[in-house]
C-alpha positions as MATLAB code, in Angstrom:
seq = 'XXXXXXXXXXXXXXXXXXXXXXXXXXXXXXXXXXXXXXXXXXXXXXXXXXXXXXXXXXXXXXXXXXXXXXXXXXXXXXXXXXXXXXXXXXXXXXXXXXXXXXXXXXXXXXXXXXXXXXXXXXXXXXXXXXXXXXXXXXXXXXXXXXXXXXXXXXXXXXXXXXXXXXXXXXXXXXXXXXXXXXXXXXXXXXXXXXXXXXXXXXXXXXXXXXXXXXXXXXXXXXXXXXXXXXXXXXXXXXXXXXXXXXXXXXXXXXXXXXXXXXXXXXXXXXXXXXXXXXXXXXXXXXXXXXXXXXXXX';
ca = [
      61.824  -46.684  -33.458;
      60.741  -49.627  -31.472;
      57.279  -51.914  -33.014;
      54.220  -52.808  -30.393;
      51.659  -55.852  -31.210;
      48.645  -55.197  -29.577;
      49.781  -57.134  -26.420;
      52.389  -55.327  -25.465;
      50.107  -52.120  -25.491;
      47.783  -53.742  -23.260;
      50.559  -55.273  -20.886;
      52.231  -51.442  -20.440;
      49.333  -49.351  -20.360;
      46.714  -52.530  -18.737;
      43.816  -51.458  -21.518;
      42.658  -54.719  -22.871;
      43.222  -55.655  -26.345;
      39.649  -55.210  -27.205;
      39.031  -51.735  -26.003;
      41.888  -50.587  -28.068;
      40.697  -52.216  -30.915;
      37.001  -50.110  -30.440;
      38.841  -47.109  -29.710;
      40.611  -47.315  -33.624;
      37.415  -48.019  -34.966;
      35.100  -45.714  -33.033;
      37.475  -42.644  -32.309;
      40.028  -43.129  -34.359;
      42.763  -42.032  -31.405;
      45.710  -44.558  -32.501;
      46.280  -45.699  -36.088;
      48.057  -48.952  -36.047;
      50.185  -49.911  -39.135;
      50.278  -53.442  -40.551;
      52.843  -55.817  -41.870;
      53.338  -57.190  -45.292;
      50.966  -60.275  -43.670;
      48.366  -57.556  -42.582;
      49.242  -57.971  -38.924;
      49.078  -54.728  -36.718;
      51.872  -52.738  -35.311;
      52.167  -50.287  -33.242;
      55.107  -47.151  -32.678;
      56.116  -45.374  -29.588;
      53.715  -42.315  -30.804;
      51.009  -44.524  -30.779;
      52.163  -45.886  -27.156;
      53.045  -42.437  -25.710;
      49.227  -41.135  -26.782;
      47.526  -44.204  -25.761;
      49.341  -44.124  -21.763;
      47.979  -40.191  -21.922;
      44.532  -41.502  -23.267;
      44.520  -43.522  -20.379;
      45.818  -41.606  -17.948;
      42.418  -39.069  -18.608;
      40.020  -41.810  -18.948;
      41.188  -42.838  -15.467;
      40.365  -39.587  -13.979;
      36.986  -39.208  -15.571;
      37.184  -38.404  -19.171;
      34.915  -39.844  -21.941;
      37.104  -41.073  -24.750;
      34.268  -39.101  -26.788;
      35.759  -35.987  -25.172;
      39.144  -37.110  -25.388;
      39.177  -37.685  -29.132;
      37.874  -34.274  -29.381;
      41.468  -32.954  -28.127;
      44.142  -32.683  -30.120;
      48.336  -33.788  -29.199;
      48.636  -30.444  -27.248;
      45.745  -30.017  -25.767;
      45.693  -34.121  -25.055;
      49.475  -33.274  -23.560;
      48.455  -30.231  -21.631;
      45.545  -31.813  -19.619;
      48.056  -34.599  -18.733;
      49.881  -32.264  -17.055;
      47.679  -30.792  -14.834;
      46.639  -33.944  -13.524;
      50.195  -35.520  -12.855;
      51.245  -32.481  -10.773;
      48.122  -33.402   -8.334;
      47.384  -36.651   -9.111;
      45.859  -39.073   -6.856;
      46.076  -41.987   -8.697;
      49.017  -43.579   -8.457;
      49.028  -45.460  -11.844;
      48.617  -41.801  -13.626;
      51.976  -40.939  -11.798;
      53.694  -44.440  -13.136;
      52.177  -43.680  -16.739;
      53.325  -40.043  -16.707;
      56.541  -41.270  -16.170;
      56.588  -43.769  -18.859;
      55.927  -40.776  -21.612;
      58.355  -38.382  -19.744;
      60.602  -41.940  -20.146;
      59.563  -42.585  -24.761;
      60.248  -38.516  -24.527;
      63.209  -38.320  -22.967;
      62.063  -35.269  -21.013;
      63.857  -34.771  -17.839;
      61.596  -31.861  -16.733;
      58.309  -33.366  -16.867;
      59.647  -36.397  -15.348;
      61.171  -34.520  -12.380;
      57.698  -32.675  -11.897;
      55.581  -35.832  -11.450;
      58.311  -36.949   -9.002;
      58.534  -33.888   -6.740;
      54.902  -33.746   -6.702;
      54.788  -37.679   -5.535;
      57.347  -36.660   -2.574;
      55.381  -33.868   -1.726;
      51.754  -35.834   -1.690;
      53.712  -39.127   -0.170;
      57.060  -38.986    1.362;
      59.970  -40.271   -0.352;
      59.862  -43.769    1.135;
      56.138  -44.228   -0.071;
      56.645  -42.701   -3.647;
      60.141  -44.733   -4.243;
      57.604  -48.091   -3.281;
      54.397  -47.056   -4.755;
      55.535  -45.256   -8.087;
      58.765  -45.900   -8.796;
      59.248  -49.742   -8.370;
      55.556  -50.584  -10.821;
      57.045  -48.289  -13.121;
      60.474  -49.797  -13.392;
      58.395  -52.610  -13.361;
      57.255  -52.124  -16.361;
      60.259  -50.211  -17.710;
      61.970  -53.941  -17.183;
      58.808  -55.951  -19.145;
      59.488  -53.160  -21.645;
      63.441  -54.100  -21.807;
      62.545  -57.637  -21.658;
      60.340  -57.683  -24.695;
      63.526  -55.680  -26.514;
      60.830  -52.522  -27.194;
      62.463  -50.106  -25.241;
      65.558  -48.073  -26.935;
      68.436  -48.576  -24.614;
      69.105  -44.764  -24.453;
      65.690  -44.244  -22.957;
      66.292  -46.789  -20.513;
      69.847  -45.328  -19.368;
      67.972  -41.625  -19.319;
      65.473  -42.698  -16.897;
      67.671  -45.015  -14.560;
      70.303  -42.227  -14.407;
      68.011  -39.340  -13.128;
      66.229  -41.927  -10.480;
      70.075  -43.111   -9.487;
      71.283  -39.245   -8.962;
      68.023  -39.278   -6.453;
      68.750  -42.060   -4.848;
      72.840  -41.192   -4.422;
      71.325  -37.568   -2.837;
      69.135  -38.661   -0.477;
      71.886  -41.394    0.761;
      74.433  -38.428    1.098;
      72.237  -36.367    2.925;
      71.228  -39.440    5.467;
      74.893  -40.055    5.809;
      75.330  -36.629    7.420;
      73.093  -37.369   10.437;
      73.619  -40.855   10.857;
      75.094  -42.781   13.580;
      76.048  -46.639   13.163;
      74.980  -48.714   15.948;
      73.908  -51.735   14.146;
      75.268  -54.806   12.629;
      76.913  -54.825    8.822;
      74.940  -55.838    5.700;
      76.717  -55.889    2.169;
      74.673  -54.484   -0.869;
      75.598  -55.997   -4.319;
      74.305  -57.458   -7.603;
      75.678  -60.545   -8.823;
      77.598  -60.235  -12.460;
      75.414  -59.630  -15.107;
      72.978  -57.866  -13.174;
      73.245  -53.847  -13.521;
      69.875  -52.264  -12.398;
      70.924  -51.347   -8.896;
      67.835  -48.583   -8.239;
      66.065  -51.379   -5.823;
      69.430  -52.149   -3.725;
      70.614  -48.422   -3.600;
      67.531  -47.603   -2.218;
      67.348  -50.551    0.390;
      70.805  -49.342    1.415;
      69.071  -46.122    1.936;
      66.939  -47.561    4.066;
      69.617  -49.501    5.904;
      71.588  -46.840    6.735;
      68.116  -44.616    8.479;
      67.973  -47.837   10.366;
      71.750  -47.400   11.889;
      73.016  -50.262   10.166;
      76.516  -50.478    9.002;
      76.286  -50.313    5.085;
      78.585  -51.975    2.929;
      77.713  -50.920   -0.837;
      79.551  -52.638   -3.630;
      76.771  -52.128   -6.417;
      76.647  -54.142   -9.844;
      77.622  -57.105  -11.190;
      80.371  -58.462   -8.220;
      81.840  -61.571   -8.933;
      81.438  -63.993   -5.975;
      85.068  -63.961   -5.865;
      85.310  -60.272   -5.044;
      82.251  -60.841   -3.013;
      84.400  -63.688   -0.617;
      87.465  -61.164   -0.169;
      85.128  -58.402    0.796;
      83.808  -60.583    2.926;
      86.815  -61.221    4.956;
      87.568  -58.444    5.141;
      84.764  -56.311    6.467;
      82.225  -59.566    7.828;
      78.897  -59.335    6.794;
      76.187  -60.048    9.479;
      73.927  -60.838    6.228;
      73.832  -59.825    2.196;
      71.092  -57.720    0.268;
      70.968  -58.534   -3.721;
      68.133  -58.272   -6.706;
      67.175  -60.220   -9.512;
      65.889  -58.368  -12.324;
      67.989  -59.510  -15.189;
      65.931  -62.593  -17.397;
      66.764  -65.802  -16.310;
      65.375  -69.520  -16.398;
      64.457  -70.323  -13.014;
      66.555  -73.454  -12.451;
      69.265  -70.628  -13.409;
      68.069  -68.414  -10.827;
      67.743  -71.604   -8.277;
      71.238  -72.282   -8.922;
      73.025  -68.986   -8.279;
      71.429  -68.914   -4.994;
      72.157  -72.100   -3.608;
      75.383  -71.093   -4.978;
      75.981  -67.844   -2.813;
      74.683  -70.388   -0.012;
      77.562  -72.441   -0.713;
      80.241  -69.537   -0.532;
      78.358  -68.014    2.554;
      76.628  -70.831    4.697;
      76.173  -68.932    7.448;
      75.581  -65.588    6.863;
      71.591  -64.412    6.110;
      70.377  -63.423    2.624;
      67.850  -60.861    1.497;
      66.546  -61.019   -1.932;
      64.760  -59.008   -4.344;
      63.517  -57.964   -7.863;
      61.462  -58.930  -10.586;
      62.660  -62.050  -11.508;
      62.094  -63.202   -7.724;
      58.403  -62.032   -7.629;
      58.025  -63.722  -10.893;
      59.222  -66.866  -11.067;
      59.158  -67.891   -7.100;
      62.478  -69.601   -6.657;
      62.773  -72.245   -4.060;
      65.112  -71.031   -1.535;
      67.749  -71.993    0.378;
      67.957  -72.197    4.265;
      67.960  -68.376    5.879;
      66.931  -66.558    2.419;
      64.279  -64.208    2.595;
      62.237  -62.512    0.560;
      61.823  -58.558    0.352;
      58.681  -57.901   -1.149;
      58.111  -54.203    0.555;
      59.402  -51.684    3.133;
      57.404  -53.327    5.674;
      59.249  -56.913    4.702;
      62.637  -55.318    4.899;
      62.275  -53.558    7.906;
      61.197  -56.680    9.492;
      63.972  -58.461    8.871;
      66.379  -55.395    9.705;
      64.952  -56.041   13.358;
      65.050  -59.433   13.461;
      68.566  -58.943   12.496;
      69.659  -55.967   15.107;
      67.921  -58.803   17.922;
      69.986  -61.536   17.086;
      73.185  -59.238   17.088;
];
């Protein structure tokens, strides 16, 4: 069972610290436990009920109504308002509990209801990157369980592998080559599988060698099949003069070939950047740069 303080309940579900705190005393909705130095602690049931709490108060319940309800009837409401949710963030936090319940259907539900309302491209960028997001502050902080992790990552990779088989049937190359891969050590290829996705709509000629690719392997591949430029993420923890250092290193095994980069630990720590590395912060970002790279082909 993994063990919450108080900040990492208000960093996943974004209710401050204080409200919490007046919703034990007031409502009693979450009972924290304490440690032998009488410091709170929190468990996944406490997390799972809070992100539902939420998730109502968001769309207009009074937490005086909502401590009326009890775990079905708090579950059951939930429900109803992820299949036709306009919120966005009561989409991502429906898909944290389906994630701490390791239930496949529910999560699948909120998902097909976000394609539906949004289209896939919008849902992948506006739902599913926050919440892995916060799935990766969750495996960060080591107060995720591993399995629950792997559960989630799996069902959002078999979407991601369908949609890129069903694109391949229509699709007809015309563009120049870009290699997809994560460096070694780096194994959450959602964002780059569905870039490729992207890539490939776009006519582009697709080379995907997924996680963890030593540079080595990356070189021969290389000379092989020439890249006109490379696509790789950054989510795995790293000191930034770390992260600084890999990339001028790829520049040094690749000086004249374009990069793209991506993930959390880019947005969050703002590396400086070697010559011809750009940053893709959205669709919009990466489609940019797809043109700019078809034009100079």
């Amino acid at each position: 069972m993994a063990v919450y303080s108080i900040k990492d309940l208000e960093k996943i579900s974004g209710i401050k610290a204080h409200t919490i705190r007046i919703w034990e005393r007031r409502y009693g909705l979450i009972h924290p436990k304490r440690t032998s130095t009488n410091i709170r602690y929190y468990s996944d049931e406490d997390l799972k009920k809070l992100l539902n709490i939420s998730i109502l108060n968001q769309n207009g319940f009074k937490i005086s109504k909502i401590a009326g309800l009890d775990e079905h009837q708090l579950r059951d409401r939930v429900l109803d308002l992820c299949i036709d949710a306009r919120n966005n963030n009561v989409q991502i936090e429906s898909l944290m509990v389906s994630m701490l319940e390791l239930d496949e259907r529910k999560f699948l539900n909120v998902l097909s209801g976000a394609v539906i309302k949004y289209g896939f491209e919008d849902t992948v960028e506006q739902i599913l990157f926050p919440f892995l997001e916060r799935v990766g502050m969750l495996w960060q902080a080591g107060t995720i369980n591993p399995a629950q992790e792997h559960f989630i990552s799996n069902l959002i990779r078999q979407k991601m592998i369908v949609a890129i088989d069903n694109e391949m049937q229509n699709i007809a190359v015309k563009g120049p080559r870009i290699i997809f891969f994560l460096p070694e050590d780096e194994l959450h290829e959602i964002g780059i599988l569905f870039y490729s996705l992207l890539a490939r709509k776009e006519g582009l000629d697709v080379v995907y060698l997924g996680m963890s690719v030593p540079l080595a392997d990356l070189k021969l591949v290389h000379q092989v099949r020439p890249a006109d430029a490379f696509f790789t993420s950054f989510v795995t923890a790293r000191e930034k003069n770390q992260l600084e250092g890999l990339l001028q290193q790829l520049r040094d095994y690749f000086p004249e070939v374009p990069f793209m980069v991506s993930g959390m630990q880019i947005k969050e720590l703002h590396p400086r950047l070697p010559d011809d590395f750009s940053v893709i912060s959205s669709i919009k970002t990466f489609k940019e740069n797809i043109r700019l790279l078809m034009f100079s082909d």
